[in-house]
XYZ file of C-alpha atoms in Angstrom:
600
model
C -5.449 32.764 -11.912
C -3.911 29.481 -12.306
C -0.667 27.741 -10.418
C 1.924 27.479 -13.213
C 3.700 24.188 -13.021
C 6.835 24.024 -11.383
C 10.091 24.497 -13.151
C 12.495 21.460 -14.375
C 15.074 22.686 -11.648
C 12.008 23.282 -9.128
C 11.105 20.151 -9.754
C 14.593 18.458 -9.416
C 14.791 20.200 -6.199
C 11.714 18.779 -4.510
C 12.441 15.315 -5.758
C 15.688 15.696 -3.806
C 14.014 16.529 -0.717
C 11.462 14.204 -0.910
C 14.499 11.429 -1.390
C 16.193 13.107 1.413
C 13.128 12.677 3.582
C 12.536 8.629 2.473
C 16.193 8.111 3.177
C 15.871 9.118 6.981
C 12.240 7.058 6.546
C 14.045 4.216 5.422
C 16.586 4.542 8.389
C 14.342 4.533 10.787
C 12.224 1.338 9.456
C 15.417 -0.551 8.825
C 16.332 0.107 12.474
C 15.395 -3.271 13.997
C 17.259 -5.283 11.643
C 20.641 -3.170 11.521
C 22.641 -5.261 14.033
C 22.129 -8.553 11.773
C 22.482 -6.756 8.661
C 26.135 -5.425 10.280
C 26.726 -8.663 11.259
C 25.900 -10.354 7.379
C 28.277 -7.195 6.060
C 31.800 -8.307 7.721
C 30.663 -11.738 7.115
C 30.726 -11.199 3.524
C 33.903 -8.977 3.874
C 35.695 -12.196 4.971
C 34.280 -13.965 2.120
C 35.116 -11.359 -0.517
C 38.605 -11.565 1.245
C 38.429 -15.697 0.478
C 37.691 -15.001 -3.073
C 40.960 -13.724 -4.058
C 42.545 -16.436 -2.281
C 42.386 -18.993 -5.358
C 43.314 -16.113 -7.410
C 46.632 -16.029 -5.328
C 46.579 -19.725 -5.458
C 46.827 -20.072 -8.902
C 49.836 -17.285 -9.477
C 51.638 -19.197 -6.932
C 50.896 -22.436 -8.507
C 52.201 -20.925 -11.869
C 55.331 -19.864 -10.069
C 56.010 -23.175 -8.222
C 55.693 -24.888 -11.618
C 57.313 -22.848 -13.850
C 60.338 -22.425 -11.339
C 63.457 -24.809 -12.345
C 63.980 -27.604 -10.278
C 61.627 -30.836 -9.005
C 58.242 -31.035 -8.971
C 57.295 -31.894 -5.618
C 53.228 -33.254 -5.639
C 52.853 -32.904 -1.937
C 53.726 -29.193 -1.947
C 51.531 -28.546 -5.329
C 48.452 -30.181 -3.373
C 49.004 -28.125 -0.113
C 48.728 -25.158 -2.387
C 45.615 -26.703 -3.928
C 44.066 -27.321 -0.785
C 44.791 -24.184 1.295
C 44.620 -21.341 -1.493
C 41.663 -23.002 -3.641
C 39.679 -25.391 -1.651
C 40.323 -23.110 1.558
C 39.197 -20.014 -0.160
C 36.276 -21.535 -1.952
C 35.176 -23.274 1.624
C 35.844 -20.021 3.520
C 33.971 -18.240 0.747
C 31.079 -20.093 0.594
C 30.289 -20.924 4.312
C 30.676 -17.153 5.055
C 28.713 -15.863 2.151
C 26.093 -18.592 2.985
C 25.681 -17.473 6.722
C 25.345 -13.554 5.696
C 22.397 -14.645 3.409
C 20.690 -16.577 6.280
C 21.332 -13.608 8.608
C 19.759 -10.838 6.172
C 16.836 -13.198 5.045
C 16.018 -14.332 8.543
C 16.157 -10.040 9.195
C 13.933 -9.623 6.449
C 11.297 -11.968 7.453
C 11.054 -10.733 10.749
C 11.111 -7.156 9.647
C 8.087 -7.614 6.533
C 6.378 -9.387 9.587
C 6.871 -6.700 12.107
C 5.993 -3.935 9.034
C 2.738 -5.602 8.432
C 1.506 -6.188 11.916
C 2.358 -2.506 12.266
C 0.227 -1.536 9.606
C -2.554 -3.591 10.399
C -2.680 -1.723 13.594
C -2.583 1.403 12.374
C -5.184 0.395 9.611
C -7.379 -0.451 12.401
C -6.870 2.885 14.424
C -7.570 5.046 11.792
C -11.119 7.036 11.474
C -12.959 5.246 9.264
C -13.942 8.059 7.159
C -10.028 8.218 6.198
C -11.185 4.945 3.718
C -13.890 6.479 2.515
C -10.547 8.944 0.548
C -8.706 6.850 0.210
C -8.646 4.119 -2.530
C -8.049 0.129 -1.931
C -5.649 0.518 -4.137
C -3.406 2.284 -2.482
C -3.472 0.784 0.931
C -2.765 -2.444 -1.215
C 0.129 -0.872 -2.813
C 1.511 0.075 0.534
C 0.733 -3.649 2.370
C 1.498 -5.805 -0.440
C 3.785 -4.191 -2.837
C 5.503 -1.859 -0.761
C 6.847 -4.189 1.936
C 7.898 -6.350 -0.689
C 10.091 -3.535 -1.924
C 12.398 -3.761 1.012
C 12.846 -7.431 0.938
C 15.754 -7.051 -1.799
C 17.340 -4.349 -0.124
C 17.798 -6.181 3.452
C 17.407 -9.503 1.743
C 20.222 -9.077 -0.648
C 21.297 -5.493 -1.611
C 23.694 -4.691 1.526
C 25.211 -8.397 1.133
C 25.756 -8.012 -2.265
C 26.940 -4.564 -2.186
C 29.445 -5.293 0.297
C 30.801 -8.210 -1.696
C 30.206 -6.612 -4.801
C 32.306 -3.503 -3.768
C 34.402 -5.451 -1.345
C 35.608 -8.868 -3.744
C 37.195 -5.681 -6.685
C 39.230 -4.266 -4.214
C 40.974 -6.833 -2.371
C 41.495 -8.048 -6.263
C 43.035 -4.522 -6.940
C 44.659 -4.611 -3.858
C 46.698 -8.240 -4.917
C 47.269 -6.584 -8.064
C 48.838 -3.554 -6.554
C 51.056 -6.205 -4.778
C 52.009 -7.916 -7.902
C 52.623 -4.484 -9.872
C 50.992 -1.158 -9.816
C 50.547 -0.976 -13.476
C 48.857 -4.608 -13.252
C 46.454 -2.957 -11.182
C 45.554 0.610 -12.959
C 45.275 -2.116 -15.945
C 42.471 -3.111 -14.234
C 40.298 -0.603 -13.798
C 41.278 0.994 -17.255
C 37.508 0.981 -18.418
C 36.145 1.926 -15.342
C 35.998 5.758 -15.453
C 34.365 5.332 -18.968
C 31.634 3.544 -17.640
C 31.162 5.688 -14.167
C 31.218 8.899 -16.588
C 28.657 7.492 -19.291
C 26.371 6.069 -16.537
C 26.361 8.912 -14.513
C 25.375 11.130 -17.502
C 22.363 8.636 -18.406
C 20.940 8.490 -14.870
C 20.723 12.501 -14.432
C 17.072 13.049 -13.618
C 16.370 9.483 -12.096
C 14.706 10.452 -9.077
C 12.155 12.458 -10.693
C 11.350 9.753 -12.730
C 11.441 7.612 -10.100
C 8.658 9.560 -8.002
C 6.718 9.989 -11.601
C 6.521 5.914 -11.974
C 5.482 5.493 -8.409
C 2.979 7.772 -8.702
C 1.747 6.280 -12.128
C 1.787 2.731 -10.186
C -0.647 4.114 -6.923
C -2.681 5.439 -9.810
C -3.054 2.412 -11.978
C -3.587 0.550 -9.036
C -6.338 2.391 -7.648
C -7.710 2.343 -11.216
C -7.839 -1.579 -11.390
C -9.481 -1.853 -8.068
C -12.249 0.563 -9.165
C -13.072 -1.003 -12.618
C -12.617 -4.231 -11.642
C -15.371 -3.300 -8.712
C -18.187 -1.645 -11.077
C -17.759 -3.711 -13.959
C -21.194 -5.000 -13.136
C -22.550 -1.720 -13.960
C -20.196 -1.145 -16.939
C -21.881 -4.704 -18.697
C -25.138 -3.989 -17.616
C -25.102 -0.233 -18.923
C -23.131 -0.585 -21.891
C -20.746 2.314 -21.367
C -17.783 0.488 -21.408
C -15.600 3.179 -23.676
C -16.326 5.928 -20.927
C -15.595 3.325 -18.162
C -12.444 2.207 -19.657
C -10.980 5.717 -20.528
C -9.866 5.750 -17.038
C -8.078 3.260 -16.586
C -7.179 3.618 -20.646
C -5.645 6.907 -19.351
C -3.939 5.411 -16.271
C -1.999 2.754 -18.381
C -1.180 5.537 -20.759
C 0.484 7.716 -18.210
C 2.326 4.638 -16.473
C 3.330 3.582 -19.527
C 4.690 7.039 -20.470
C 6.414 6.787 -17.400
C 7.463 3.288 -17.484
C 9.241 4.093 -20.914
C 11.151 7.240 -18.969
C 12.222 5.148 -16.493
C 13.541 2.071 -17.956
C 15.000 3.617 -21.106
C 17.768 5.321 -19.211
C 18.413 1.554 -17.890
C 18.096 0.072 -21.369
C 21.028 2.291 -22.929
C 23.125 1.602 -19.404
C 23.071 -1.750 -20.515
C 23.920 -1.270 -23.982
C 26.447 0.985 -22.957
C 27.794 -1.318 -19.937
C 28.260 -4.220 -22.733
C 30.954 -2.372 -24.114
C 32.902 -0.908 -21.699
C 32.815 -2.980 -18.884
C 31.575 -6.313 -20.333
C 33.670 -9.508 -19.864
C 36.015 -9.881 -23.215
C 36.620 -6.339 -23.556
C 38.254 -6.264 -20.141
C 39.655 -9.554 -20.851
C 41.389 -8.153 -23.747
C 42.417 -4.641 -22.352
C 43.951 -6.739 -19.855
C 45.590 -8.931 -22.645
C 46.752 -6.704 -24.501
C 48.136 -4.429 -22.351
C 49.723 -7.269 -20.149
C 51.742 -8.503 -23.390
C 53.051 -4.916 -23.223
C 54.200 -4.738 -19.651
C 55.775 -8.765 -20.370
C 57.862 -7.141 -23.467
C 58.801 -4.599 -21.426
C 60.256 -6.904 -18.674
C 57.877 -5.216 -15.879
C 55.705 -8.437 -14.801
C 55.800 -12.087 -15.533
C 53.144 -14.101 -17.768
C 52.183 -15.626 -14.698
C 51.358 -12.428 -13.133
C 49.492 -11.052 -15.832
C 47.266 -14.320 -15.563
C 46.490 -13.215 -11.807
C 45.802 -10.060 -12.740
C 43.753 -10.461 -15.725
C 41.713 -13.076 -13.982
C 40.923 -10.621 -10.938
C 40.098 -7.885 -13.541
C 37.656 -9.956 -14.975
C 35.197 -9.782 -11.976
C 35.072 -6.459 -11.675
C 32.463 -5.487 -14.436
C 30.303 -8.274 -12.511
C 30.498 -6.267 -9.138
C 30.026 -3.052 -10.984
C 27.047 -3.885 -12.782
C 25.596 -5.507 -9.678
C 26.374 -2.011 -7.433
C 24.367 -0.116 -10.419
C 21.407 -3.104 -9.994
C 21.365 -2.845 -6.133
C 21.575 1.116 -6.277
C 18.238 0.643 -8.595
C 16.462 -1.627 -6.148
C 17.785 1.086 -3.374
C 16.016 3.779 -5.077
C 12.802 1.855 -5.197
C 13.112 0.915 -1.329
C 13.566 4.102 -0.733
C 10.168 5.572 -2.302
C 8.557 2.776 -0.841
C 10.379 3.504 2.522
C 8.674 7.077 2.216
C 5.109 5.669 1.488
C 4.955 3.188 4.112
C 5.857 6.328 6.636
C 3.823 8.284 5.540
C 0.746 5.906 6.224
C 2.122 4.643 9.792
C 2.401 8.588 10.944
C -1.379 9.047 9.376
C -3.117 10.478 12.716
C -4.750 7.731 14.475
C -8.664 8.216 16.339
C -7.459 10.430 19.379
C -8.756 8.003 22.032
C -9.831 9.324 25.587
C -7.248 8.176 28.683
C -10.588 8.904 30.660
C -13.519 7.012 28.221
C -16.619 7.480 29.756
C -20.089 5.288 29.175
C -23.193 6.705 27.807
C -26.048 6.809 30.041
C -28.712 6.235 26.838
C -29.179 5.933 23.601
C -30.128 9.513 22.900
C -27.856 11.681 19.828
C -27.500 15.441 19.763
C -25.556 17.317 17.608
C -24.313 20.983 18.818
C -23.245 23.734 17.131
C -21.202 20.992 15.071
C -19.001 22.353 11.898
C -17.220 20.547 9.887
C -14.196 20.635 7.242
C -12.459 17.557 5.354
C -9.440 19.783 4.492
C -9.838 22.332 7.739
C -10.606 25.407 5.297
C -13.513 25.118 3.245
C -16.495 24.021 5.897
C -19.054 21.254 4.559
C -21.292 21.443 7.418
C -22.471 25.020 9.459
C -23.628 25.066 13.395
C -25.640 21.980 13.014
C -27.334 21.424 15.918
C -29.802 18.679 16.175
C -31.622 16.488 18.990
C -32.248 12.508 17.995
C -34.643 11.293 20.909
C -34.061 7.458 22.323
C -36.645 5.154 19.987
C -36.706 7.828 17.325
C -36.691 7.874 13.984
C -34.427 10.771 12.440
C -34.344 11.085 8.642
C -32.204 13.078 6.593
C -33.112 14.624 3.508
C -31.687 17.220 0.480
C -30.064 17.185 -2.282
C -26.883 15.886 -3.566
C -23.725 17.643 -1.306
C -25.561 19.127 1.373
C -23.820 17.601 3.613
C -26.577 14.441 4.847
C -24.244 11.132 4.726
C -21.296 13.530 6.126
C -23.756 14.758 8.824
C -24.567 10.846 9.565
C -21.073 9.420 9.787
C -20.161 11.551 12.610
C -22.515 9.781 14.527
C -20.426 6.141 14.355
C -16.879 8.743 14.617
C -15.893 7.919 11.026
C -13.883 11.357 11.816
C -14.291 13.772 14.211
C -16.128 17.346 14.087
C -14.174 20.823 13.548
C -16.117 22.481 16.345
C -19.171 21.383 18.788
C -20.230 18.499 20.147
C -21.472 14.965 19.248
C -23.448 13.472 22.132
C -24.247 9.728 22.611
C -26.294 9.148 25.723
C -25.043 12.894 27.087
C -21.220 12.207 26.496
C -18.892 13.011 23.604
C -18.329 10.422 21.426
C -14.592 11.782 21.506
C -15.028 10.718 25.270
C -16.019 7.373 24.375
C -13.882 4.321 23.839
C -14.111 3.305 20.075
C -15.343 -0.290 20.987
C -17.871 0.860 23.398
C -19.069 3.220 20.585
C -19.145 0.937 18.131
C -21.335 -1.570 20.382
C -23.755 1.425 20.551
C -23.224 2.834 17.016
C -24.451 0.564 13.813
C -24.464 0.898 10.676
C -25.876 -0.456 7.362
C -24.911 0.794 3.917
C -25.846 0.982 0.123
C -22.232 -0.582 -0.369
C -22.481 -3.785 1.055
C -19.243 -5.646 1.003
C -18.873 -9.376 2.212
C -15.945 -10.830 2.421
C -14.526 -13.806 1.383
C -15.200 -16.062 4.310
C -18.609 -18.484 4.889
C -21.898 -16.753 4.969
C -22.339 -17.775 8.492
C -18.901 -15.911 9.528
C -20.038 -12.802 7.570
C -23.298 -12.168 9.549
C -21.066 -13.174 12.427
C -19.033 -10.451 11.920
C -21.395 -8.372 13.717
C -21.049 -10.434 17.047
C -18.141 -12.649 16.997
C -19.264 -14.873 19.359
C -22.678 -15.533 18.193
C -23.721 -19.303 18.076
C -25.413 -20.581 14.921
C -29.068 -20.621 15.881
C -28.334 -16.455 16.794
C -27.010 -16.576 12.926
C -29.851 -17.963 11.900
C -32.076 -16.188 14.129
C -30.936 -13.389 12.714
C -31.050 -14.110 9.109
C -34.301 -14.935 9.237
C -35.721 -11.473 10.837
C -33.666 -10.052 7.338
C -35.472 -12.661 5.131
C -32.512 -14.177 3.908
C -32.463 -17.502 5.647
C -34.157 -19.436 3.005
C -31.934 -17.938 0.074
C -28.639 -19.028 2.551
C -30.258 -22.701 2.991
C -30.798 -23.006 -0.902
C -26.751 -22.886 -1.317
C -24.986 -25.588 -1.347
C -22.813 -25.448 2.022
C -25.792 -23.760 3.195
C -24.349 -21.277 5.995
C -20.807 -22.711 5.677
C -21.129 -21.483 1.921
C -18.340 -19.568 0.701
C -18.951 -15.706 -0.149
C -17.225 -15.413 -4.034
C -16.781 -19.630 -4.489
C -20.187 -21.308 -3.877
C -21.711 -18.313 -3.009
C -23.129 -15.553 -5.103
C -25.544 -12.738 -3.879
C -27.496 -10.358 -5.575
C -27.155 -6.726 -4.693
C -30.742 -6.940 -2.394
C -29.484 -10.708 -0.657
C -26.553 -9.033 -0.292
C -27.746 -6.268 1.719
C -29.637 -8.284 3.507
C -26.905 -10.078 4.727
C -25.490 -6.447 5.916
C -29.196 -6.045 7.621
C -28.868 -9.788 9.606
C -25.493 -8.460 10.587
C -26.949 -5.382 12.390
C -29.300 -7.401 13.488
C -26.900 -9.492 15.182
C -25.125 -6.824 16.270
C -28.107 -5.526 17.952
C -26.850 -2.041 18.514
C -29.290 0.497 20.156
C -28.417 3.111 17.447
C -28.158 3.211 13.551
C -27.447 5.222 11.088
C -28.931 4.038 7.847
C -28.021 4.996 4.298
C -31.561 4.051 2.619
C -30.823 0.423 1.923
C -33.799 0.355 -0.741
C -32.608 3.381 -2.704
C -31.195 0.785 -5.967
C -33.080 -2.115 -5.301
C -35.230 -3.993 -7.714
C -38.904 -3.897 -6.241
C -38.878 -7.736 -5.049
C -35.651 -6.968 -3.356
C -36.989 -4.055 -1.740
C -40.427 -5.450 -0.655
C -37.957 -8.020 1.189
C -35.360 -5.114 2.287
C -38.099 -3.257 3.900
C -39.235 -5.957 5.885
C -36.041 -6.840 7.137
C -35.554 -2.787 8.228
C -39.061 -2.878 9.830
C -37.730 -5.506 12.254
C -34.323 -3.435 12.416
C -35.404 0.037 13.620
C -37.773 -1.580 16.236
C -37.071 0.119 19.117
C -33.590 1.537 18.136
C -32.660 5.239 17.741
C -32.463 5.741 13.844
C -31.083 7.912 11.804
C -31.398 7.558 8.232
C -30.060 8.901 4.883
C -33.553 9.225 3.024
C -33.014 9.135 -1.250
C -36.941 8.044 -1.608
C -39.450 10.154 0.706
C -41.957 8.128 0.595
C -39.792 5.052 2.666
C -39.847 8.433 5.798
C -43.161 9.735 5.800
C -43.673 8.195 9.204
C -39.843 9.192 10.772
C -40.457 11.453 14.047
C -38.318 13.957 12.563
C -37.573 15.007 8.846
C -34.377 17.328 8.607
C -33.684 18.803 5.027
C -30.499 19.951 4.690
C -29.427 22.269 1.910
C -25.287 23.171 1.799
C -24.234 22.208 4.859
C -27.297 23.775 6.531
C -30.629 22.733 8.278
C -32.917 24.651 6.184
C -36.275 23.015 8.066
C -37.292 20.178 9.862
C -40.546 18.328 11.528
C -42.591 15.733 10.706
C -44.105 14.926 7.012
C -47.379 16.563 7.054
C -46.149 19.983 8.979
C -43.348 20.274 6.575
C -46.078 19.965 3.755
C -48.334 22.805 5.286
C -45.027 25.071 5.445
C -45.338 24.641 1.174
C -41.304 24.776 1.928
C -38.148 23.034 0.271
C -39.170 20.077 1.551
C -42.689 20.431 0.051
C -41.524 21.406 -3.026
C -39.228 17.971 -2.838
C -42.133 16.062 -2.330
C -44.098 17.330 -5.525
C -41.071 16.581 -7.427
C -40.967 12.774 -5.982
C -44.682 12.455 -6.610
C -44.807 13.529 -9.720
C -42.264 11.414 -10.742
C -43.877 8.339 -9.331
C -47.014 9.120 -11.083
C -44.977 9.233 -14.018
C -43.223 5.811 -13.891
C -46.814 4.558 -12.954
C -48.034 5.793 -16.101
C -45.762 3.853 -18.505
């Protein structure tokens, strides 16, 4: 039986409470910068405050002028200079110090936001980027602290002016006649009814297109990664059908979003727009004149103070917009920074060798359905541990428990006799290495990517160490040589590449690793080389490996097969052939299929 899909009003309600929850999210990130942003609000109260005052000016001009009796210049140019220039000075040094104020607050605070989430980035179990895409921690670094830049930035400057400069304008033309000032706002309530009608079902939208965006994203990231493979295979419909599908939905959701927005603005142009208030204002000020309520001069006043407040409405609905997204983003960025770090030990303890046992270990991603079952397993110092089966029984899972990429469901992990719960992480991971299939090098000099294993390795330990992965003489044919840049002057094939990751190791010189066959989709001068490089790895080390091609393990001390989550046997090559078990049966399989790609 399948989950139906929520209701409309089911779904309306969640959205609400997932707001409800970014909203106190967003509280509680904005919390270092609310004193400033306080601060840049009444600043920009006083200058809303000083942008009526040439409004005033100029009525009180008008009067002065239009009075009977001598013109006196002095007095006209003290009104000049104190209503105008004094407002427009007051205006613009105030409004100009709450900008510096909220974009000095938002500097610090993206600063503070990323350092935080580099930290927590580098607390997390590793396994927790193994599910989770690139994407969408570079959503959440990049785009999502970016989000909140307008709203501390700008929006609660704006806003305040925005809401503030309309009513001290309403309130002057209260003074100067009520009906002046319900003039005013005539077309107001038209546009608050009509855009509240238009926005109904925003945040659900607005959770749909954020969702569409983490997706795309992720998508990009992934076919941007294996289009390698897509060229070199040819199945570029099937690999673009993903990302085909992505765009699709975002767009789908784009178009929901923005279309409410599109019509606001239509809508906005008529009823709160610039000449129609203008000539509302007009209009209905020639009626109050003929009806010996207000002056002409008033009505100029008041017509010019009604004139700026479609600007401050429309920029309310713009900031309210940008609000929404901060919001969402708010929630995201939460979310990531309250991901449960690596429990660390406040008593870390050393291990005493360079032994591994696993005991009684189980083991759930989602803590209900179990991926491994009472594994227990003994990995002698110096030995060589390989791990066979088929696809999903649980052998790279089994393996990254070793290095702590997360941490077991029940039992033990034992480095050297000690938990590896009980062990600092950067103890562990000076005892703990690791190469991969998926090699990635970053986008530094080759030197400083091998270095990465030991930071502070000189360059003849570099190149010591590049040469025991037989990749020194490939790394001397670039042009920069070692200072070459990985992704500029630099280009590696899959097999350098891993290489690299192997001279790394090296460097590292950890007394355990856990290998995921480096050889298993290498071309066969690559692997020749890759083989080498390995046979000077394992020297000596405690190894256990993630075996795709049997015949790279028949000499390992100990061959586990593992079938769902299970060790179904284990020994060394030639007893598990005599058992004529699944592990024999595996090896007729691989032969055969060698003898078969010999024959063509």
């Amino acid at each position: 039986m399948t989950n139906a899909e929520p209701s409309p009003r089911e779904q309306l309600k969640q959205a609400k409470l997932a707001a409800a929850q970014d909203r106190v999210a967003l509280k509680e990130l904005l919390a270092p910068v609310r004193g400033r942003t306080a601060l840049a609000q009444l600043l920009q109260l006083i200058a809303a405050a000083a942008t009526v005052v040439p409004f005033i000016g100029i009525v009180e001009l008008g009067r002065y002028l239009l009075a009977a009796g001598p013109i006196d210049a002095a007095r006209v140019w003290t009104i000049v200079a104190v209503f105008v220039g004094g407002g427009l000075a007051v205006r613009t040094l105030a409004g100009g110090l709450a900008l510096t104020l909220t974009h000095h607050a938002d500097v610090q605070l993206q600063g503070e936001l990323r350092r935080r989430l580099v930290v927590t980035l580098g607390r997390l179990p590793l396994g927790w980027f193994g599910t989770t895409s690139s994407g969408e921690v570079r959503k959440a670094v990049q785009h999502d602290v970016g989000e909140l830049h307008h709203l501390v930035a700008h929006a609660a400057v704006e806003k305040t002016g925005a809401l503030a400069t309309p009513l001290f304008g309403l309130a002057y033309c209260w003074y100067l006649d009520w009906r002046l000032g319900l003039l005013a706002i005539g077309t107001i309530p038209i546009y608050l009814v009509v855009y509240g009608v238009l926005m109904r079902g925003a945040m659900t939208r607005m959770a749909q297109m954020n969702e569409g965006i983490a997706q795309i994203s992720a998508t990009i990231v992934e076919f941007i990664a294996g289009v390698s493979v897509v060229k070199t295979f040819g199945e570029t419909g099937k690999a673009h059908k993903r990302f085909a599908d992505a765009a699709d939905e975002f767009n789908d959701g784009f178009a929901g979003f923005v279309g409410p927005m599109v019509r606001l603005r239509a809508v906005s142009s008529v009823f709160v727009e610039a000449p129609v208030v203008l000539l509302v204002n007009l209009a209905g000020g020639l009626w109050f004149i003929r009806n010996g309520w207000v002056t002409p001069i008033e009505v100029l006043g008041a017509t010019l103070v009604a004139v700026t407040i479609p600007t401050a409405v429309l920029a309310v609905g713009y900031s309210a917009a940008a609000s929404r997204q901060a919001v969402a983003a708010a929630g995201r960025l939460t979310a990531l920074l309250n991901t449960p770090e690596l429990p660390i030990s406040d008593d870390p303890q050393v291990p005493q060798d360079n032994s591994v046992s696993f005991s009684g270990v189980e083991f759930s991603y989602d803590g209900t359905n179990a991926v491994l079952h009472d594994i227990s397993l003994d990995l002698p110092a110096g030995s060589i541990t390989a791990l066979v089966g088929p696809s999903g029984s649980g052998k790279s899972t089994l393996a990254t428990l070793v290095p702590r990429f997360h941490d077991v469901t029940s039992g033990e992990v034992r480095i050297g006799g000690v938990d590896v719960r009980q062990i600092d992480p950067a103890v562990l991971y000076r005892h703990v290495g690791f190469v991969l299939q998926d090699v990635q090098l970053l986008g530094m000099s080759v030197a400083d990517n091998i270095r990465l294993g030991r930071a502070g390795a000189d360059d003849d330990e570099v190149r010591a160490a590049a040469r025991a992965a037989h990749i020194h003489d490939r790394i001397m044919a670039l042009p920069g040589g070692y200072d070459s840049v990985v992704g500029e002057d630099a280009h590696f094939s899959g097999g350098e590449a891993q290489r690299i990751s192997i001279a790394r190791a090296l460097l590292a010189d950890t007394p355990i690793l856990v290998l995921d066959e480096a050889t298993a989709f290498a071309d066969p001068d690559s692997e020749a080389q890759i083989q080498a490089a390995l046979s000077t790895l394992i020297e000596g080390r405690t190894v256990l490996v993630i075996a795709h091609r049997l015949g790279s393990i028949v000499g390992a001390d100990n061959i586990v097969v593992l079938g769902d989550g299970r060790i179904v046997e284990q020994g060394r090559h030639g007893e598990l052939l005599s058992r004529e078990g699944v592990f024999a049966r595996m090896w007729q399989t691989y032969t055969a299929a060698g003898e078969l790609e010999a024959a063509r």
